[in-house]
Short mmCIF file of C-alpha atoms in Angstrom, two decimals:
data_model
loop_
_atom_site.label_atom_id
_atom_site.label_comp_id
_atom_site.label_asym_id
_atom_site.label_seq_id
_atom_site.Cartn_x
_atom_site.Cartn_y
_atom_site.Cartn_z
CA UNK A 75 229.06 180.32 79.11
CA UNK A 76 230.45 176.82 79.14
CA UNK A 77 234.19 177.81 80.71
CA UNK A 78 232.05 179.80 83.16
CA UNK A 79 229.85 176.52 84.14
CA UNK A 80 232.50 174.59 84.85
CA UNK A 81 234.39 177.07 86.67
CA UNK A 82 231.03 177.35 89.03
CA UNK A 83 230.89 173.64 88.84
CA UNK A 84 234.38 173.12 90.30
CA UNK A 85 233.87 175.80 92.70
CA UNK A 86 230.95 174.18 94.41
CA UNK A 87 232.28 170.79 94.29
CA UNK A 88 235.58 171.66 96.34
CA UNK A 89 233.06 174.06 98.91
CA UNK A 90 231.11 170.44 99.00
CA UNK A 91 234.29 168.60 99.83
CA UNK A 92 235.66 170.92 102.33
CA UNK A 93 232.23 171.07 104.38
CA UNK A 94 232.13 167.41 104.40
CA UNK A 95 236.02 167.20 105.82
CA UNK A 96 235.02 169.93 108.55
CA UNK A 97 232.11 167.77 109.69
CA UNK A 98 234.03 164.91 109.39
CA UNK A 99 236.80 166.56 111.38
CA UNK A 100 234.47 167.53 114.34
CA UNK A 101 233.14 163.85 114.50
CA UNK A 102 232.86 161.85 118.19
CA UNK A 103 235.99 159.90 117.95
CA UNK A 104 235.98 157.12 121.06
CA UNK A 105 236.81 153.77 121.96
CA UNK A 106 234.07 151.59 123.11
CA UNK A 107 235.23 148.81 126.21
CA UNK A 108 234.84 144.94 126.03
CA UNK A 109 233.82 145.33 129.91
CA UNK A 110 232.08 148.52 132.05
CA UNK A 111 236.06 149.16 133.25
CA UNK A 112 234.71 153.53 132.66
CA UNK A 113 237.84 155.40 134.99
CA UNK A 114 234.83 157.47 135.90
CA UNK A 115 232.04 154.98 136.30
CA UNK A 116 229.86 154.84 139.69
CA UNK A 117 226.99 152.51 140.37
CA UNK A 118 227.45 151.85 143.82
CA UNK A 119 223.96 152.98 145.05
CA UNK A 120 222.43 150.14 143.38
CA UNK A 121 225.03 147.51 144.18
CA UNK A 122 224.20 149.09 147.53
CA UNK A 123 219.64 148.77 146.94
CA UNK A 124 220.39 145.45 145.38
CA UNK A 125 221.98 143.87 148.71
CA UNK A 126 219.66 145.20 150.40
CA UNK A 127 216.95 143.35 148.73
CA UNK A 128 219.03 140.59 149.66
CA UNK A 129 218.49 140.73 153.16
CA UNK A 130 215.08 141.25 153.09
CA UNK A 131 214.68 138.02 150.65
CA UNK A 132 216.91 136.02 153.38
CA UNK A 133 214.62 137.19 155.89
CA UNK A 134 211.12 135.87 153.55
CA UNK A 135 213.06 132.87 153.07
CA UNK A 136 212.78 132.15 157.23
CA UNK A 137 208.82 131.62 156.42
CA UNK A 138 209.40 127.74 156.01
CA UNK A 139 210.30 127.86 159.54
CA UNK A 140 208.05 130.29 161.84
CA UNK A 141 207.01 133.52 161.94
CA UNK A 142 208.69 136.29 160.39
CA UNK A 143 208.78 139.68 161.42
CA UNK A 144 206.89 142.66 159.18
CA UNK A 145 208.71 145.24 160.80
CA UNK A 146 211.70 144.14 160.14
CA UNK A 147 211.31 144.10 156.51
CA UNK A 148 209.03 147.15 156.74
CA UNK A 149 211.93 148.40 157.73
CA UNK A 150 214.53 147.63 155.82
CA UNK A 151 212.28 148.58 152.25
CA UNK A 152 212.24 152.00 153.66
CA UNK A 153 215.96 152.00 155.81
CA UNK A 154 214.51 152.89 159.03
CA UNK A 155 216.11 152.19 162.27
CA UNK A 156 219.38 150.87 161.30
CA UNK A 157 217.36 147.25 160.41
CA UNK A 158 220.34 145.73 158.02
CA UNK A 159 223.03 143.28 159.18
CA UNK A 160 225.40 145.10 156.81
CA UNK A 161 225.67 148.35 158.49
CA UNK A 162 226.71 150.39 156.06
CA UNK A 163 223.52 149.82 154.30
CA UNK A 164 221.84 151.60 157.66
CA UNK A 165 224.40 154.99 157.11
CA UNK A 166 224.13 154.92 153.27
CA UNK A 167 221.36 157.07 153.17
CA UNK A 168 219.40 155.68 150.68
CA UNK A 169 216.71 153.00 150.44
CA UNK A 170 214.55 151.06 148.28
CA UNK A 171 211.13 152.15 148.57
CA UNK A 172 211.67 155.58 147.25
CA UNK A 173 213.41 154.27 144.00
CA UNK A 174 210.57 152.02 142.56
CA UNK A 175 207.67 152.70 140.62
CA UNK A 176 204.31 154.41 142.89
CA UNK A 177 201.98 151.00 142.65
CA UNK A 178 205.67 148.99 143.88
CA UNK A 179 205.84 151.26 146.63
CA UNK A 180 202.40 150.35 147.60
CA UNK A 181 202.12 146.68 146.54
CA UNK A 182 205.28 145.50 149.01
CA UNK A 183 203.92 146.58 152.73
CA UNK A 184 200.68 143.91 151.28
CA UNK A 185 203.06 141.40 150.49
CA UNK A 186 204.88 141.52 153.47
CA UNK A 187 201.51 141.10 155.06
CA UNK A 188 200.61 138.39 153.60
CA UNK A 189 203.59 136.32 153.54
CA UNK A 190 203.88 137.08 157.40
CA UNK A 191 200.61 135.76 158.21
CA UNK A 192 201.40 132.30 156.27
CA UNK A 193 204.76 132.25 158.25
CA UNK A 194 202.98 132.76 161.64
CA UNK A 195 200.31 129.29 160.52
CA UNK A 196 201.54 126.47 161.80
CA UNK A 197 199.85 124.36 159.52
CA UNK A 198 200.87 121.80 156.24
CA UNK A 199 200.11 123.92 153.05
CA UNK A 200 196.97 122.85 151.18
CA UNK A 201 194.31 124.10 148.89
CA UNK A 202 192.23 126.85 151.40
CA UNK A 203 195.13 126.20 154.30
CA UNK A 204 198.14 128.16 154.24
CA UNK A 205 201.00 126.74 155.49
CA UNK A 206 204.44 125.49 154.47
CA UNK A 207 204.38 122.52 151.89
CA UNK A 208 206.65 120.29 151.03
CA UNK A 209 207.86 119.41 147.37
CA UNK A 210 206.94 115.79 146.21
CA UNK A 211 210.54 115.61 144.16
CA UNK A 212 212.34 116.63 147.24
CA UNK A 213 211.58 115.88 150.71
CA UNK A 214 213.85 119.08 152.04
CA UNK A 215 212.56 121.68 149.26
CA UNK A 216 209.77 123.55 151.20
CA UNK A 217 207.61 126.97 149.81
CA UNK A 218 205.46 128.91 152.36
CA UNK A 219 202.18 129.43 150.33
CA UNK A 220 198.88 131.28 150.99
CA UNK A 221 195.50 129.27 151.39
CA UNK A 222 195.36 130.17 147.69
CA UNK A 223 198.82 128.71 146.48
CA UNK A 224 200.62 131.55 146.39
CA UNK A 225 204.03 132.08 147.82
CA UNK A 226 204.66 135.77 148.32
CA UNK A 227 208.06 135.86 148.81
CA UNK A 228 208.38 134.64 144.91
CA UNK A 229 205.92 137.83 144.17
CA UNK A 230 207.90 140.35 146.18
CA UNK A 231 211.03 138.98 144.25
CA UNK A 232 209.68 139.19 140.79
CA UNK A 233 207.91 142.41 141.53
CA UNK A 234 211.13 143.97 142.59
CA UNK A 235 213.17 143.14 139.66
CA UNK A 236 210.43 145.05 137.60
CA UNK A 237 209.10 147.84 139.97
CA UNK A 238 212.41 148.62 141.35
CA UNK A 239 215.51 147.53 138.75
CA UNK A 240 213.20 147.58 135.14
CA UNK A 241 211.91 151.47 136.68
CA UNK A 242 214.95 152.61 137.38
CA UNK A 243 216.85 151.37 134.33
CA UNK A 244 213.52 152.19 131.99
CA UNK A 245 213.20 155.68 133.51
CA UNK A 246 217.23 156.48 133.22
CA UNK A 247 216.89 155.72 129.40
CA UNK A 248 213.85 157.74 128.91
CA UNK A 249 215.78 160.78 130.66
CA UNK A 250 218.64 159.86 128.00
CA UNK A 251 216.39 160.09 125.31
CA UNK A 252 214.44 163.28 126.17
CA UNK A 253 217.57 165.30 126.73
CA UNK A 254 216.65 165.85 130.70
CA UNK A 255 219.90 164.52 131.94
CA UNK A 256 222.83 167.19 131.89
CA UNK A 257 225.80 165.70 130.23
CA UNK A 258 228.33 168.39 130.63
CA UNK A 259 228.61 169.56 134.20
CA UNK A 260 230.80 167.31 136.09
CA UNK A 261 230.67 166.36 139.91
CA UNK A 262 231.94 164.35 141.53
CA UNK A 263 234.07 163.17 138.40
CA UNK A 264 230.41 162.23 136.66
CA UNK A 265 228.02 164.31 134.61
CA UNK A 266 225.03 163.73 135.41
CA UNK A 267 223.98 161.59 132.50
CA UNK A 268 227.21 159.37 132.78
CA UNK A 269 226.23 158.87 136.21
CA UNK A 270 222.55 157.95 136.02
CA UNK A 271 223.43 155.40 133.04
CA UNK A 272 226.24 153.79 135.69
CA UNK A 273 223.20 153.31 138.01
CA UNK A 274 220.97 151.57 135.56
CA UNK A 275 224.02 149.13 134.62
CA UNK A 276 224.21 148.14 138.45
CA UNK A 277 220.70 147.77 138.48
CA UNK A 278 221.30 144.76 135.92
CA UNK A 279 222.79 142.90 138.94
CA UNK A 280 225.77 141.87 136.56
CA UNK A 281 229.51 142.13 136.99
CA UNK A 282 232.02 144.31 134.63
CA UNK A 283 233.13 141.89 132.34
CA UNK A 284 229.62 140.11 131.91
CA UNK A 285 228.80 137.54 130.01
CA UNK A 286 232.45 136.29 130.20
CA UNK A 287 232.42 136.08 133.85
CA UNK A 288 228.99 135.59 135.64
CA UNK A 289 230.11 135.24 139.10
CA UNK A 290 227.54 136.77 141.52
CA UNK A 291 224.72 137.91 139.36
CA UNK A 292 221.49 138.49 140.67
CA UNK A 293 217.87 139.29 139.51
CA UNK A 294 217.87 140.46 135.99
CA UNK A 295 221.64 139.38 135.85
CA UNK A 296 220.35 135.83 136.59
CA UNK A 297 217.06 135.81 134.38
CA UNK A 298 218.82 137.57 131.42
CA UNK A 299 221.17 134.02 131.39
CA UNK A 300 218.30 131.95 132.13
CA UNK A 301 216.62 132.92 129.26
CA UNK A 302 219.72 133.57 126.86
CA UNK A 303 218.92 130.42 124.75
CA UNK A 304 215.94 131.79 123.48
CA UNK A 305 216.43 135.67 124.04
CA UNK A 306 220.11 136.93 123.60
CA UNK A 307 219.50 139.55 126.24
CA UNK A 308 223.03 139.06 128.02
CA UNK A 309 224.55 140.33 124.30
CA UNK A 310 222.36 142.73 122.97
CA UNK A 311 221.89 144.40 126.76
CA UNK A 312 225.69 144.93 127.25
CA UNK A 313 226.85 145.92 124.07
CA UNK A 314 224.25 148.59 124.25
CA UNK A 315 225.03 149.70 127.78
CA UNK A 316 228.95 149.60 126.63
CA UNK A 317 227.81 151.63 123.34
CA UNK A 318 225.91 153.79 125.16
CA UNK A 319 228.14 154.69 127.79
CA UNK A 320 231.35 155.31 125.66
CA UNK A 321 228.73 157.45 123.43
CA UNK A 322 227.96 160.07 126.27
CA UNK A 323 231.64 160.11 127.53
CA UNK A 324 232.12 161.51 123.42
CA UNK A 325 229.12 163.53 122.95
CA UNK A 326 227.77 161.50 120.53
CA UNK A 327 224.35 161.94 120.99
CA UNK A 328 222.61 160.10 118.39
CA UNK A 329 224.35 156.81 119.32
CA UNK A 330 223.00 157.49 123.03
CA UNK A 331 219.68 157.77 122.41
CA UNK A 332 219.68 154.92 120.12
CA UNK A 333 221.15 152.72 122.96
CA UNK A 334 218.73 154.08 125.42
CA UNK A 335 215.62 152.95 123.11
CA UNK A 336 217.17 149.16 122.31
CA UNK A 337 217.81 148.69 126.20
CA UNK A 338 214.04 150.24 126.82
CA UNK A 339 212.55 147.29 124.72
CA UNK A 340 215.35 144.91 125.61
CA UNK A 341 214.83 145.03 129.12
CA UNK A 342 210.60 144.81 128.47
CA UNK A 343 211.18 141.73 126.05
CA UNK A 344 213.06 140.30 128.82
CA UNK A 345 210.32 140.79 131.62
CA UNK A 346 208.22 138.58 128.66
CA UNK A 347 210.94 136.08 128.53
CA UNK A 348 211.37 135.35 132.00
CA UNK A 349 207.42 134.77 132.99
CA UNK A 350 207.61 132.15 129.73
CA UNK A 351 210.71 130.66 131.58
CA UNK A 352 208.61 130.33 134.77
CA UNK A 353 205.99 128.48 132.24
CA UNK A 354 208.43 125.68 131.33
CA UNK A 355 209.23 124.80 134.88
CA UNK A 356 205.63 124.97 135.73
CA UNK A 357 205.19 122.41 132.95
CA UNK A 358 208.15 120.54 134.87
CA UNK A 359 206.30 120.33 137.67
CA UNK A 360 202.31 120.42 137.02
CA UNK A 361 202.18 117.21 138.87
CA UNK A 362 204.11 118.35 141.95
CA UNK A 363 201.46 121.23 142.96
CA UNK A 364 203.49 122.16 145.80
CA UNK A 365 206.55 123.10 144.04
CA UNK A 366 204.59 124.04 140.93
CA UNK A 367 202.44 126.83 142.95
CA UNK A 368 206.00 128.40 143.93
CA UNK A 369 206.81 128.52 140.33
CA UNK A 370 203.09 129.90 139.50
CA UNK A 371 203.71 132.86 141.65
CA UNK A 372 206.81 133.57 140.31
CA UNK A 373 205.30 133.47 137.11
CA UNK A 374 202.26 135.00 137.69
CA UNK A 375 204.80 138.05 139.56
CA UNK A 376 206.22 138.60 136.24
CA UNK A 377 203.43 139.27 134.89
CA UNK A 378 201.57 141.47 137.50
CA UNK A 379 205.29 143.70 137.82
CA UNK A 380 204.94 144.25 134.03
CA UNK A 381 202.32 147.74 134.85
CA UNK A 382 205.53 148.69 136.79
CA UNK A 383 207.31 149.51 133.44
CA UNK A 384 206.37 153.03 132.32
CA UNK A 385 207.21 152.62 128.45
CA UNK A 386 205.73 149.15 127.97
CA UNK A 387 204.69 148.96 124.88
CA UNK A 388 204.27 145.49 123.42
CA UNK A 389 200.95 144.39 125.78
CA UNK A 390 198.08 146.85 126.67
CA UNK A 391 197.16 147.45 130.22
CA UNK A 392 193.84 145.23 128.79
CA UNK A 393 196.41 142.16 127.43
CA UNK A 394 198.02 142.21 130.76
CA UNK A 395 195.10 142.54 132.96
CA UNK A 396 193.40 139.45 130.70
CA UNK A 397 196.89 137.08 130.98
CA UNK A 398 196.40 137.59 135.06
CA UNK A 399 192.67 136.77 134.73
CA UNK A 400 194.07 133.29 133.29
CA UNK A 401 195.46 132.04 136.61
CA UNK A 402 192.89 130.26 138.39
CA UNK A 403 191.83 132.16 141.47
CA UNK A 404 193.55 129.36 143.91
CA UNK A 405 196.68 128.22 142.39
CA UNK A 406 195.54 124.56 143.85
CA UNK A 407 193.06 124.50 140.98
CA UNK A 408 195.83 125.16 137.94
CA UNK A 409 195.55 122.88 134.98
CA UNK A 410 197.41 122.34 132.27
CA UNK A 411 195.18 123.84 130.14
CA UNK A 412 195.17 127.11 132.28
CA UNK A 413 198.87 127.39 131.83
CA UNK A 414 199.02 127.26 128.42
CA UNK A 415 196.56 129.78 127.95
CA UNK A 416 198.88 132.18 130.34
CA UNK A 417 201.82 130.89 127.40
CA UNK A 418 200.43 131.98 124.55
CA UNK A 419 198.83 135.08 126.35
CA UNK A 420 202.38 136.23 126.46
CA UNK A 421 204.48 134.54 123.31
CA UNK A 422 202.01 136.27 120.94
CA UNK A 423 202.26 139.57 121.68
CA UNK A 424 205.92 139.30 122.27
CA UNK A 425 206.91 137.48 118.85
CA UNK A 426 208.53 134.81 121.37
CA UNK A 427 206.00 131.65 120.20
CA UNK A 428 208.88 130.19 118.00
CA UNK A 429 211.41 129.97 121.42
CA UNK A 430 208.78 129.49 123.79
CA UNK A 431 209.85 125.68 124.58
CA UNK A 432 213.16 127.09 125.07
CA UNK A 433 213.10 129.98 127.26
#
């Protein structure tokens, strides 16, 4: 009985070793990049949404100096009419609007609205008297704010780096996770997966070889650096969108999906980070309430394009609506007080009160 144990013993051991060499044997094998250099990769479309959100920004920017024209950018958020300087933009085909999250879509036409009528006053910005102001610390720095302080243009810009860049990249990872996206038909030298993870790289508004070369980033790109002291989003957010890319080129599904769910909370944490940012030049500034309502608005458009995300997790619909009922109802009125309120209202529930000084 013992010789016939240990014969059964052996047998099973060497069956254990030679299923463990066939999986093994049958595991993704890749390289992963130091830069998004894919043969294969394709992200123009949003290289192509981000510019133009440029032009319509250059166009808000004109508000310090007369009217500005809604149609224009009316038209340009939904590419109608050939409205861009850079025309292939007009024959691309594709547009903003349709990309970002349903309240974004509705939220910008307001904006434009309102930042329009401020452009057409032709008065000095003041508490109840919108207008352009001038910064106290610089006598050529002007904002174009509402009678209640708040510039729009800083709103529309903040709102589109959630509602359309944080949607798109957000939604792309959820489709990753959820197994939606096919990854084994190719056209167009893609899969469809490969393809829709490109996109949500571009949307990041960073260049190939980021962080070692930050030439020309914009929006997130910008913010992520801003903020890197604090929050190493420029690390964490490329290695994973590296990782992750390389992983769906192999098959390897598990190391995907776990990229996909660290650039899902990575990318809310940074929303959090940036509107804390936008706190410590506020601080900067309380005394120069021109400059310091431009940097209010972006801050308070931070937090406002946070209901854009659709897997937000760390603040409640109820946290976010109550950090928005901080901000005094005209941005004239802001004290000190007021703003740190907004601060902790978002380093708590974010874990970020230990970097707070330092975003």
């Amino acid at each position: 009985m013992k010789s016939s144990f240990t014969v059964l013993s052996f047998v099973a051991a060497v069956l254990i070793f030679a299923a463990s060499c066939k999986k093994s044997s049958t595991a993704p094998s890749y390289t992963v990049p130091t830069t998004y250099n894919f043969s294969n990769a394709n992200f123009a479309d949003a290289t192509t949404r981000l510019g133009m959100y440029t032009e319509m920004s250059t166009i808000e920017k004109g508000a310090i100096t007369g009217t500005i024209s809604a149609t224009a950018l009316k038209n340009e958020f939904t590419n109608t009419g050939a409205p861009f300087i850079t025309a292939t933009y007009n024959t691309s085909g594709i547009q903003i609007a349709n990309q970002g999250a349903a309240a974004y879509q509705t939220d910008v036409p307001n904006w434009i609205d309102s930042l329009v009528k401020v452009s057409a006053s032709p008065n000095v910005a003041s508490r109840g008297v919108a207008g352009v102001g001038t910064s106290s610390a610089s006598l050529t720095t002007k904002y174009a704010l509402s009678a209640t302080g708040v510039n729009y243009a800083q709103v529309f810009n903040k709102g589109t780096m959630v509602g359309l860049c944080t949607y798109q990249i957000v939604s792309t990872m959820v489709n990753v996770t959820n197994g939606s996206l096919d990854n084994t038909t190719v056209v167009n030298g893609e899969t469809a997966m490969e393809h829709a993870w490109d996109l949500a790289f571009g949307y990041w508004g960073v260049p190939i070889d980021f962080p070692t070369n930050k030439t020309g980033v914009k929006l997130w790109g910008s913010y992520s650096t801003q903020v890197d002291s604090g929050f190493k989003a420029n690390k964490t957010l490329m290695d994973a969108f590296l990782k992750g890319r390389a992983a769906i080129s192999a098959k390897d599904n598990a190391t995907f999906v776990a990229q996909a769910n660290l650039i899902i909370i990575t990318m809310e944490k940074l929303n959090a980070a940036a509107a804390l940012q936008e706190v410590n030049e506020i601080k900067a500034s309380i005394s120069d309430n021109v400059a310091r309502n431009s940097r209010l608005s972006e801050c308070y458009g931070f937090i406002y394009s946070m209901k854009y995300n659709p897997k937000r997790t760390l603040m409640t619909d109820a946290q976010v609506n109550a950090a928005l009922a901080l901000f005094p109802k005209n941005f004239w009125d802001l004290t000190l007080t007021d703003i740190n309120n907004i601060e902790a209202a978002i380093a708590v529930p974010y874990g970020f009160v230990s970097v707070q000084d330092i975003l």
